[in-house]
Short mmCIF file of C-alpha atoms and ligand atoms in Angstrom, two decimals:
data_model
loop_
_atom_site.label_atom_id
_atom_site.label_comp_id
_atom_site.label_asym_id
_atom_site.label_seq_id
_atom_site.Cartn_x
_atom_site.Cartn_y
_atom_site.Cartn_z
CA MET A 520 0.00 0.00 0.00
CA ASN A 521 1.53 3.32 -0.90
CA ALA A 522 1.24 6.47 1.15
CA ALA A 523 -1.17 8.12 -1.27
CA GLU A 524 -3.76 5.40 -0.59
CA THR A 525 -3.93 6.12 3.08
CA ARG A 526 -3.84 9.88 2.79
CA THR A 527 -6.90 11.81 3.88
CA PRO A 528 -8.23 14.07 1.15
CA HIS A 529 -8.06 17.29 3.13
CA THR A 530 -11.03 19.05 1.67
CA ARG A 531 -12.69 20.86 4.51
CA THR A 532 -16.44 21.24 4.31
CA ALA A 533 -16.98 22.54 7.85
CA SER A 534 -15.26 25.25 9.86
CA TYR A 535 -14.50 22.89 12.75
CA GLU A 536 -12.47 20.49 10.60
CA ALA A 537 -8.75 20.82 11.16
CA GLU A 538 -6.30 22.01 8.53
CA PRO A 539 -3.37 19.57 8.68
CA SER A 540 -0.98 22.42 9.47
CA GLU A 541 -3.05 23.36 12.53
CA VAL A 542 -2.82 19.92 14.10
CA GLY A 543 -0.19 19.82 16.82
CA ARG A 544 -1.61 17.77 19.64
CA VAL A 545 -4.58 15.47 19.24
CA LEU A 546 -6.97 14.09 21.82
CA LEU A 547 -7.92 10.68 20.41
CA LEU A 548 -11.06 8.91 21.59
CA TYR A 549 -9.44 5.53 21.96
CA SER A 550 -11.30 2.25 22.40
CA GLY A 551 -8.33 -0.05 21.86
CA GLY A 552 -9.95 -1.66 18.82
CA LEU A 553 -8.49 -1.91 15.33
CA ASP A 554 -9.69 1.44 13.91
CA THR A 555 -8.56 3.63 16.77
CA SER A 556 -5.28 1.72 17.24
CA VAL A 557 -4.39 2.26 13.59
CA MET A 558 -5.46 5.88 14.01
CA LEU A 559 -3.19 6.37 17.01
CA LYS A 560 -0.14 5.51 14.90
CA TRP A 561 -1.42 7.04 11.66
CA ILE A 562 -2.11 10.46 13.22
CA GLN A 563 1.46 10.66 14.52
CA ASP A 564 2.82 9.89 11.04
CA GLU A 565 0.37 11.82 8.91
CA TYR A 566 0.22 15.04 10.95
CA GLU A 567 3.51 14.75 12.83
CA ALA A 568 1.35 15.41 15.85
CA GLU A 569 1.35 14.22 19.43
CA VAL A 570 -1.52 12.03 20.53
CA VAL A 571 -3.22 11.87 23.92
CA ALA A 572 -5.45 8.80 24.20
CA LEU A 573 -8.73 8.97 26.11
CA THR A 574 -10.68 5.82 26.91
CA ILE A 575 -14.08 6.08 28.55
CA ASN A 576 -15.70 3.40 30.63
CA LEU A 577 -19.46 3.51 30.16
CA GLY A 578 -19.86 -0.02 31.49
CA GLN A 579 -18.97 -2.00 28.38
CA PRO A 580 -18.74 -5.57 29.71
CA GLY A 581 -15.46 -7.50 29.74
CA GLU A 582 -13.10 -4.61 28.98
CA ASP A 583 -9.61 -4.54 30.58
CA TYR A 584 -8.72 -0.85 30.80
CA ASP A 585 -5.14 -1.43 31.97
CA VAL A 586 -4.51 -3.36 28.78
CA VAL A 587 -6.09 -0.62 26.65
CA LYS A 588 -4.02 2.06 28.39
CA GLY A 589 -0.80 0.06 28.03
CA LYS A 590 -1.50 -0.42 24.34
CA ALA A 591 -1.99 3.32 23.82
CA ILE A 592 1.36 4.12 25.43
CA GLN A 593 3.05 1.34 23.49
CA LEU A 594 1.69 2.85 20.25
CA GLY A 595 3.27 6.19 21.12
CA ALA A 596 0.61 8.17 22.95
CA VAL A 597 2.22 10.94 25.04
CA ALA A 598 -0.47 10.32 27.66
CA ALA A 599 -3.28 7.80 28.09
CA GLU A 600 -6.26 8.51 30.30
CA VAL A 601 -9.03 6.14 31.34
CA VAL A 602 -12.15 7.71 32.78
CA ASP A 603 -14.78 5.74 34.65
CA ALA A 604 -17.89 7.65 33.61
CA ARG A 605 -20.44 4.99 34.53
CA GLU A 606 -22.02 6.97 37.35
CA GLU A 607 -22.36 10.13 35.27
CA PHE A 608 -23.69 8.15 32.34
CA ALA A 609 -26.27 6.37 34.46
CA THR A 610 -27.41 9.45 36.38
CA GLY A 611 -27.18 12.15 33.75
CA TYR A 612 -28.14 10.22 30.61
CA VAL A 613 -29.79 6.84 31.26
CA VAL A 614 -32.08 8.03 34.07
CA PRO A 615 -33.46 10.93 32.00
CA ALA A 616 -34.04 8.41 29.20
CA ILE A 617 -36.00 6.16 31.56
CA LYS A 618 -38.11 9.13 32.67
CA ALA A 619 -38.74 9.86 28.99
CA ASN A 620 -39.60 6.21 28.21
CA ALA A 621 -37.02 6.75 25.49
CA ILE A 622 -37.32 4.45 22.49
CA TYR A 623 -36.44 5.35 18.89
CA GLY A 624 -38.18 3.57 16.06
CA LEU A 625 -39.77 0.33 17.16
CA GLY A 626 -37.43 -0.65 19.96
CA TYR A 627 -34.03 1.05 20.15
CA PRO A 628 -33.47 2.35 23.70
CA LEU A 629 -30.77 4.77 22.47
CA PHE A 630 -27.81 3.50 24.50
CA THR A 631 -25.26 4.55 21.86
CA ALA A 632 -27.00 7.85 21.18
CA LEU A 633 -26.99 8.60 24.93
CA GLY A 634 -23.33 7.68 25.32
CA ARG A 635 -21.93 9.83 22.52
CA PRO A 636 -22.64 13.32 23.91
CA LEU A 637 -21.03 12.30 27.22
CA ILE A 638 -18.00 10.81 25.44
CA ALA A 639 -17.60 13.98 23.37
CA LYS A 640 -18.08 16.21 26.42
CA LEU A 641 -15.29 14.34 28.21
CA ALA A 642 -13.13 14.58 25.09
CA VAL A 643 -13.50 18.36 25.27
CA GLU A 644 -12.58 18.39 28.98
CA TYR A 645 -9.49 16.24 28.47
CA ALA A 646 -8.45 18.05 25.29
CA ARG A 647 -8.41 21.29 27.28
CA LYS A 648 -6.59 19.65 30.19
CA HIS A 649 -3.84 18.37 27.88
CA ASN A 650 -3.67 21.50 25.71
CA CYS A 651 -4.78 19.68 22.59
CA ASP A 652 -5.92 21.66 19.57
CA THR A 653 -7.82 18.81 17.88
CA ILE A 654 -10.13 15.94 18.77
CA ALA A 655 -10.00 12.72 16.74
CA HIS A 656 -12.65 10.00 16.70
CA GLY A 657 -13.05 6.71 14.87
CA CYS A 658 -16.54 7.13 13.40
CA THR A 659 -17.18 6.47 9.74
CA GLY A 660 -18.92 8.87 7.40
CA LYS A 661 -22.04 6.72 7.16
CA GLY A 662 -23.34 6.71 10.69
CA ASN A 663 -25.05 8.78 13.34
CA ASP A 664 -22.16 8.71 15.78
CA GLN A 665 -20.06 11.24 13.83
CA VAL A 666 -23.03 13.63 14.03
CA ARG A 667 -23.41 13.18 17.77
CA ILE A 668 -19.72 13.62 18.52
CA GLU A 669 -18.98 16.52 16.21
CA ALA A 670 -22.18 18.39 17.08
CA THR A 671 -21.18 18.14 20.74
CA VAL A 672 -17.60 19.30 20.19
CA ALA A 673 -18.69 22.18 17.94
CA THR A 674 -21.29 23.22 20.54
CA LEU A 675 -19.15 22.98 23.67
CA ALA A 676 -15.74 23.96 22.31
CA PRO A 677 -15.77 26.22 19.26
CA GLU A 678 -12.00 26.63 19.67
CA LEU A 679 -11.28 22.92 19.08
CA LYS A 680 -10.97 21.26 15.69
CA VAL A 681 -11.99 17.74 14.72
CA ILE A 682 -10.45 15.05 12.55
CA ALA A 683 -12.15 11.78 11.61
CA PRO A 684 -9.48 9.75 9.80
CA VAL A 685 -11.69 6.71 9.11
CA ARG A 686 -14.02 8.98 7.13
CA GLY A 687 -11.21 10.09 4.88
CA TRP A 688 -8.64 7.38 4.55
CA ALA A 689 -8.86 4.88 1.78
CA MET A 690 -8.17 1.86 3.97
CA GLY A 691 -10.73 -0.92 4.25
CA ARG A 692 -10.51 -3.54 6.94
CA ASP A 693 -7.90 -5.61 5.11
CA GLU A 694 -5.66 -2.59 4.53
CA GLU A 695 -6.03 -1.64 8.19
CA ILE A 696 -4.92 -5.11 9.26
CA GLU A 697 -1.97 -4.87 6.88
CA TYR A 698 -1.11 -1.43 8.28
CA ALA A 699 -1.36 -2.83 11.81
CA ARG A 700 0.93 -5.76 11.00
CA LYS A 701 3.48 -3.44 9.37
CA HIS A 702 3.54 -1.10 12.36
CA ASN A 703 3.44 -3.79 15.07
CA ILE A 704 0.01 -2.81 16.25
CA PRO A 705 -1.41 -5.70 18.29
CA ILE A 706 -4.75 -6.90 16.93
CA LYS A 707 -7.34 -8.28 19.31
CA THR A 708 -8.66 -11.57 18.04
CA HIS A 709 -12.29 -12.02 18.80
CA PRO A 710 -12.93 -14.96 21.18
CA THR A 711 -15.33 -16.70 18.80
CA GLN A 712 -14.98 -14.91 15.49
CA GLY A 713 -11.19 -14.79 15.15
CA VAL A 714 -9.41 -12.13 13.13
CA GLU A 715 -10.00 -13.73 9.75
CA THR A 716 -13.77 -13.21 9.82
CA PRO A 717 -14.53 -9.53 9.81
CA PRO A 718 -16.20 -9.06 13.21
CA TYR A 719 -19.55 -7.45 13.81
CA SER A 720 -19.26 -3.76 14.47
CA ILE A 721 -20.10 -3.58 18.15
CA ASP A 722 -20.90 -0.73 20.47
CA ASP A 723 -21.91 -1.29 24.06
CA ASN A 724 -22.42 0.27 27.44
CA LEU A 725 -24.50 -0.17 30.62
CA TRP A 726 -27.75 0.37 28.74
CA GLY A 727 -27.24 -2.02 25.85
CA ARG A 728 -25.23 -3.41 23.01
CA SER A 729 -25.51 -3.16 19.25
CA SER A 730 -24.11 -5.32 16.49
CA GLU A 731 -23.94 -4.24 12.86
CA GLY A 732 -22.31 -5.55 9.70
CA ARG A 733 -21.75 -8.98 8.07
CA TRP A 734 -25.02 -10.91 7.50
CA ILE A 735 -26.93 -8.36 9.60
CA GLU A 736 -26.94 -6.08 6.56
CA ASP A 737 -28.94 -8.69 4.65
CA ILE A 738 -32.48 -8.04 5.86
CA HIS A 739 -33.71 -11.25 4.23
CA ARG A 740 -31.72 -13.28 6.72
CA ALA A 741 -32.76 -14.22 10.25
CA PRO A 742 -30.21 -13.64 13.03
CA GLU A 743 -27.38 -16.12 13.45
CA ASP A 744 -26.84 -17.15 17.04
CA ASP A 745 -23.19 -16.06 17.26
CA VAL A 746 -24.35 -12.45 17.37
CA PHE A 747 -25.82 -12.88 20.85
CA GLN A 748 -22.86 -12.43 23.17
CA LEU A 749 -24.92 -11.07 26.05
CA VAL A 750 -28.48 -12.31 26.16
CA THR A 751 -29.32 -16.03 26.46
CA ARG A 752 -31.26 -17.30 23.46
CA PRO A 753 -34.91 -17.29 24.58
CA GLU A 754 -35.13 -21.00 23.59
CA ASP A 755 -32.39 -21.77 26.12
CA ALA A 756 -33.76 -19.60 28.94
CA PRO A 757 -35.05 -21.25 32.15
CA ASP A 758 -38.35 -23.15 31.94
CA GLU A 759 -39.52 -21.42 35.13
CA PRO A 760 -40.61 -17.79 34.97
CA GLU A 761 -39.22 -15.23 37.43
CA VAL A 762 -40.94 -12.16 38.82
CA VAL A 763 -38.74 -9.14 39.39
CA GLU A 764 -39.96 -6.12 41.35
CA VAL A 765 -38.66 -2.69 40.38
CA GLU A 766 -39.16 0.20 42.78
CA PHE A 767 -39.10 3.80 41.55
CA GLU A 768 -38.84 7.11 43.40
CA ARG A 769 -39.82 10.15 41.37
CA GLY A 770 -39.15 8.24 38.15
CA VAL A 771 -35.74 6.91 39.23
CA PRO A 772 -35.30 3.14 39.72
CA VAL A 773 -33.98 2.68 43.27
CA ALA A 774 -34.47 -0.98 44.20
CA LEU A 775 -34.73 -4.46 42.69
CA ASN A 776 -36.71 -7.11 44.56
CA GLY A 777 -36.73 -4.89 47.64
CA GLU A 778 -32.96 -4.37 47.69
CA ARG A 779 -31.88 -0.73 47.37
CA LEU A 780 -29.02 -0.32 44.91
CA GLY A 781 -26.95 2.50 43.48
CA ILE A 782 -28.00 3.26 39.92
CA VAL A 783 -24.97 1.68 38.21
CA GLU A 784 -25.33 -1.53 40.16
CA LEU A 785 -29.07 -1.55 39.62
CA LEU A 786 -28.61 -1.28 35.85
CA GLU A 787 -26.01 -4.08 35.92
CA ARG A 788 -28.22 -6.32 38.04
CA ALA A 789 -31.27 -5.72 35.86
CA ALA A 790 -29.15 -6.62 32.82
CA GLU A 791 -28.02 -9.87 34.49
CA ILE A 792 -31.58 -10.93 35.23
CA GLY A 793 -32.71 -9.98 31.74
CA CYS A 794 -29.84 -11.86 30.10
CA ARG A 795 -30.74 -15.01 32.01
CA HIS A 796 -34.32 -14.95 30.72
CA GLY A 797 -33.46 -14.04 27.16
CA VAL A 798 -35.18 -10.66 27.23
CA GLY A 799 -34.21 -7.57 25.28
CA ILE A 800 -33.30 -8.93 21.85
CA VAL A 801 -34.31 -6.38 19.22
CA ASP A 802 -33.92 -6.88 15.47
CA HIS A 803 -34.26 -3.35 14.14
CA VAL A 804 -34.23 -1.65 10.77
CA GLU A 805 -33.63 1.98 11.53
CA ASP A 806 -33.83 5.34 9.79
CA ARG A 807 -30.46 6.98 10.35
CA ILE A 808 -30.13 10.74 10.51
CA VAL A 809 -27.80 10.62 7.53
CA GLY A 810 -30.47 9.24 5.24
CA LEU A 811 -29.60 5.55 5.21
CA LYS A 812 -31.61 2.72 6.63
CA VAL A 813 -29.57 0.28 8.67
CA ARG A 814 -30.32 -2.98 10.43
CA ASP A 815 -29.03 -3.42 13.95
CA ILE A 816 -29.24 -6.33 16.33
CA TYR A 817 -29.65 -4.90 19.82
CA GLU A 818 -29.27 -6.67 23.14
CA VAL A 819 -30.89 -4.50 25.78
CA PRO A 820 -31.65 -6.71 28.80
CA ALA A 821 -31.75 -3.90 31.39
CA ALA A 822 -33.87 -1.59 29.25
CA ALA A 823 -36.26 -4.44 28.46
CA ILE A 824 -37.09 -4.62 32.18
CA LEU A 825 -36.79 -1.02 33.37
CA LEU A 826 -38.53 0.79 30.50
CA PRO A 827 -41.80 -1.19 30.62
CA ALA A 828 -41.75 -0.99 34.43
CA HIS A 829 -41.40 2.79 34.31
CA ALA A 830 -44.01 3.24 31.62
CA GLU A 831 -46.48 1.07 33.54
CA LEU A 832 -46.02 3.04 36.75
CA GLU A 833 -46.18 6.39 34.99
CA ARG A 834 -49.50 5.47 33.42
CA LEU A 835 -50.86 4.37 36.76
CA VAL A 836 -50.18 7.72 38.42
CA GLY A 837 -51.10 9.89 35.43
CA THR A 838 -54.52 11.10 34.34
CA ILE A 839 -55.95 10.11 30.96
CA HIS A 840 -54.93 13.53 29.65
CA GLN A 841 -51.36 13.31 30.88
CA ASN A 842 -51.12 9.75 29.57
CA GLN A 843 -52.23 10.81 26.11
CA PHE A 844 -49.87 13.78 25.99
CA LYS A 845 -46.63 12.36 27.47
CA PRO A 846 -45.80 9.97 24.60
CA ARG A 847 -45.64 12.93 22.20
CA ILE A 848 -43.11 14.65 24.43
CA ASP A 849 -41.22 11.38 24.85
CA GLN A 850 -41.07 10.81 21.12
CA GLN A 851 -39.65 14.28 20.49
CA TRP A 852 -37.11 13.77 23.27
CA ALA A 853 -35.99 10.43 21.81
CA TYR A 854 -35.69 11.90 18.34
CA LEU A 855 -33.51 14.81 19.49
CA VAL A 856 -31.23 12.41 21.31
CA TYR A 857 -31.10 9.99 18.39
CA ALA A 858 -30.38 12.84 16.01
CA GLY A 859 -27.35 14.04 17.96
CA LEU A 860 -28.88 17.20 19.39
CA TRP A 861 -28.39 16.45 23.09
CA TRP A 862 -27.43 20.09 23.72
CA GLU A 863 -30.51 21.53 21.95
CA PRO A 864 -32.47 23.77 24.38
CA LEU A 865 -35.72 22.05 23.39
CA ARG A 866 -34.40 18.90 25.08
CA THR A 867 -34.01 20.80 28.35
CA ASP A 868 -37.48 22.32 27.91
CA LEU A 869 -38.94 18.85 27.42
CA ASP A 870 -37.00 17.63 30.46
CA ALA A 871 -38.76 20.23 32.58
CA TYR A 872 -42.13 18.76 31.63
CA ILE A 873 -40.86 15.20 31.95
CA GLU A 874 -39.54 15.99 35.45
CA ALA A 875 -42.90 17.44 36.47
CA VAL A 876 -44.69 14.25 35.42
CA ASN A 877 -42.08 12.04 37.07
CA ALA A 878 -42.48 13.80 40.41
CA GLN A 879 -45.46 11.43 40.88
CA VAL A 880 -43.78 8.29 39.55
CA THR A 881 -43.14 6.53 42.85
CA GLY A 882 -44.05 2.92 43.50
CA THR A 883 -43.27 -0.67 42.59
CA ILE A 884 -43.97 -2.71 39.48
CA GLY A 885 -43.59 -6.48 39.36
CA LEU A 886 -42.72 -7.99 35.99
CA LYS A 887 -42.82 -11.60 34.96
CA LEU A 888 -39.89 -12.70 32.79
CA PHE A 889 -40.17 -15.86 30.77
CA LYS A 890 -38.20 -17.02 27.73
CA GLY A 891 -37.69 -13.64 26.13
CA HIS A 892 -40.93 -12.04 27.30
CA VAL A 893 -41.52 -9.35 29.92
CA ARG A 894 -44.97 -8.51 31.26
CA PRO A 895 -46.02 -6.27 34.15
CA VAL A 896 -48.05 -8.33 36.62
CA THR A 897 -48.26 -6.26 39.83
CA ARG A 898 -48.51 -2.52 40.52
CA ARG A 899 -48.29 -0.53 43.73
CA SER A 900 -48.07 3.23 44.23
CA PRO A 901 -49.15 5.82 46.80
CA ASN A 902 -49.96 8.07 43.82
CA ALA A 903 -51.98 5.56 41.80
CA VAL A 904 -55.00 7.40 40.44
CA TYR A 905 -56.44 3.91 40.05
CA ASP A 906 -56.69 3.32 43.81
CA ALA A 907 -58.27 6.70 44.41
CA LEU A 908 -60.95 6.05 41.79
CA LEU A 909 -61.64 2.60 43.15
CA ALA A 910 -62.12 3.93 46.67
CA THR A 911 -64.54 6.54 45.41
CA PHE A 912 -66.53 3.93 43.57
CA GLU A 913 -66.61 1.35 46.35
CA SER A 914 -67.65 3.64 49.16
CA GLY A 915 -70.97 4.13 47.44
CA GLY A 916 -69.36 6.94 45.60
CA ALA A 917 -69.89 10.57 46.38
CA LEU A 918 -68.07 11.23 43.09
CA PHE A 919 -69.42 8.55 40.78
CA HIS A 920 -73.17 8.15 40.30
CA GLN A 921 -73.98 5.45 37.78
CA GLN A 922 -77.32 7.18 37.22
CA ALA A 923 -75.40 10.16 35.84
CA SER A 924 -73.98 8.07 32.99
CA PRO A 925 -76.85 8.38 30.46
CA GLY A 926 -76.72 12.18 30.66
CA PHE A 927 -73.00 12.06 30.10
CA ILE A 928 -73.38 9.72 27.11
CA GLU A 929 -76.01 11.93 25.50
CA LEU A 930 -73.74 15.00 25.59
CA TRP A 931 -70.54 13.09 24.88
CA SER A 932 -71.92 11.64 21.64
CA LEU A 933 -73.81 14.79 20.58
CA GLN A 934 -71.50 16.08 17.84
CA SER A 935 -70.81 12.65 16.44
CA ARG A 936 -74.52 11.86 16.24
CA LEU A 937 -75.35 15.15 14.51
CA ALA A 938 -72.54 14.75 11.98
CA HIS A 939 -73.49 11.14 11.31
CA ARG A 940 -77.10 12.14 10.60
CA LEU A 941 -76.03 14.95 8.22
CA ARG A 942 -73.87 12.56 6.26
CA GLU A 943 -76.57 9.94 6.00
CA ARG A 944 -78.94 12.58 4.65
CA SER A 945 -76.54 13.92 2.04
CA GLU A 946 -75.71 10.40 0.89
CA GLY A 947 -79.46 9.89 0.40
N1 LIG B 658 -27.77 2.45 15.09
C1 LIG B 658 -27.48 2.84 16.44
C2 LIG B 658 -27.39 4.34 16.55
O1 LIG B 658 -27.32 5.01 15.57
C3 LIG B 658 -26.25 2.13 16.99
C4 LIG B 658 -24.95 2.63 16.47
C5 LIG B 658 -23.82 1.80 16.97
N2 LIG B 658 -22.55 2.46 16.73
C6 LIG B 658 -21.46 1.83 16.34
N3 LIG B 658 -20.41 2.57 16.14
N4 LIG B 658 -21.42 0.54 16.13
O2 LIG B 658 -27.39 4.86 17.62
#
């Protein structure tokens, strides 16, 4: 491979993209995988720049951060930082998503979309700390993640520039492997897939995991089992159902089966239970912001338990009018987050309403898990409008007279009846 093949065509289309001559010290968002490892070396060569590696722990299972850090230093990083951001992610991003019942499309709980603004915010913080002029990330030019990261950097740090080498270089996976071999970059072999098979493109954190690529792109094909690295196949899940009780205070999950837990541990525990019962597998064809449709296989065991529990409790404490209105707010919230506009003021405006509703969302929901299915089976809340109505009704009802119903029905149906009659007449 000659140098020209790997060179980025430096045509800037946005003001925040770096001119090569401006790049002196780069903060690289470093996962330790193939793309960002090749980038770590390539940036030093291409720009004659120093690289500071930043790795962020959002609860991706099975990651050894000492190894990742050691690899960054070995590849020439002048500094390598690892930040445990699980608590901030859970509190500041996942909890608001739970309060917003956040789902995009027909089942994507937005774990990646929620993680990116936090990752980019931390990149800005660490770029400033290390006097970097540029932030580099490993997103391609075809996905949503570039939008989320660059929109965040451009919003929070107008003084910083961005480079996205994968978007520009002409290397495919094979050329990257060749580059890695030539420059002694260690390549992780996947435990089951090996290095010869191109692996799925995976992104994961506390709130879920996505797989893309290979056969997944062929929407005619049903999922192959090797994609499920987290959740038990529903067929193999226990033959006995399990009921799990989730307690909420003001919209925040605080306990599982009566045991109070910190939010990170609660999310991890919920995921464990969900994995065991095969819940949270989502096979999703999705409208990306950048115009494409893409198919993702999601494994979202914690979300599959906590989102329905929250929604069930919220509906119990809300009036019919609140319950009809909230999903519209939730949908707008989810779309903004999906579309990379975490910092958009409308999101904060919506949060104010969402908070107001969630002030009542206190209580406990029991869910039955069985071979891939989750179903609310018990509900308890001091704010349940249900209980208040029942009491009114049972006590002989100062507030509910059955004899009043016919009068209500006559007025309630008035306009519909009149319109119906007019139409019948005009149709002869
Ligand atoms: N389709 C999802 C989204 O746009 C998941 C993206 C996963 N990202 C990745 N780099 N594999 O949020």
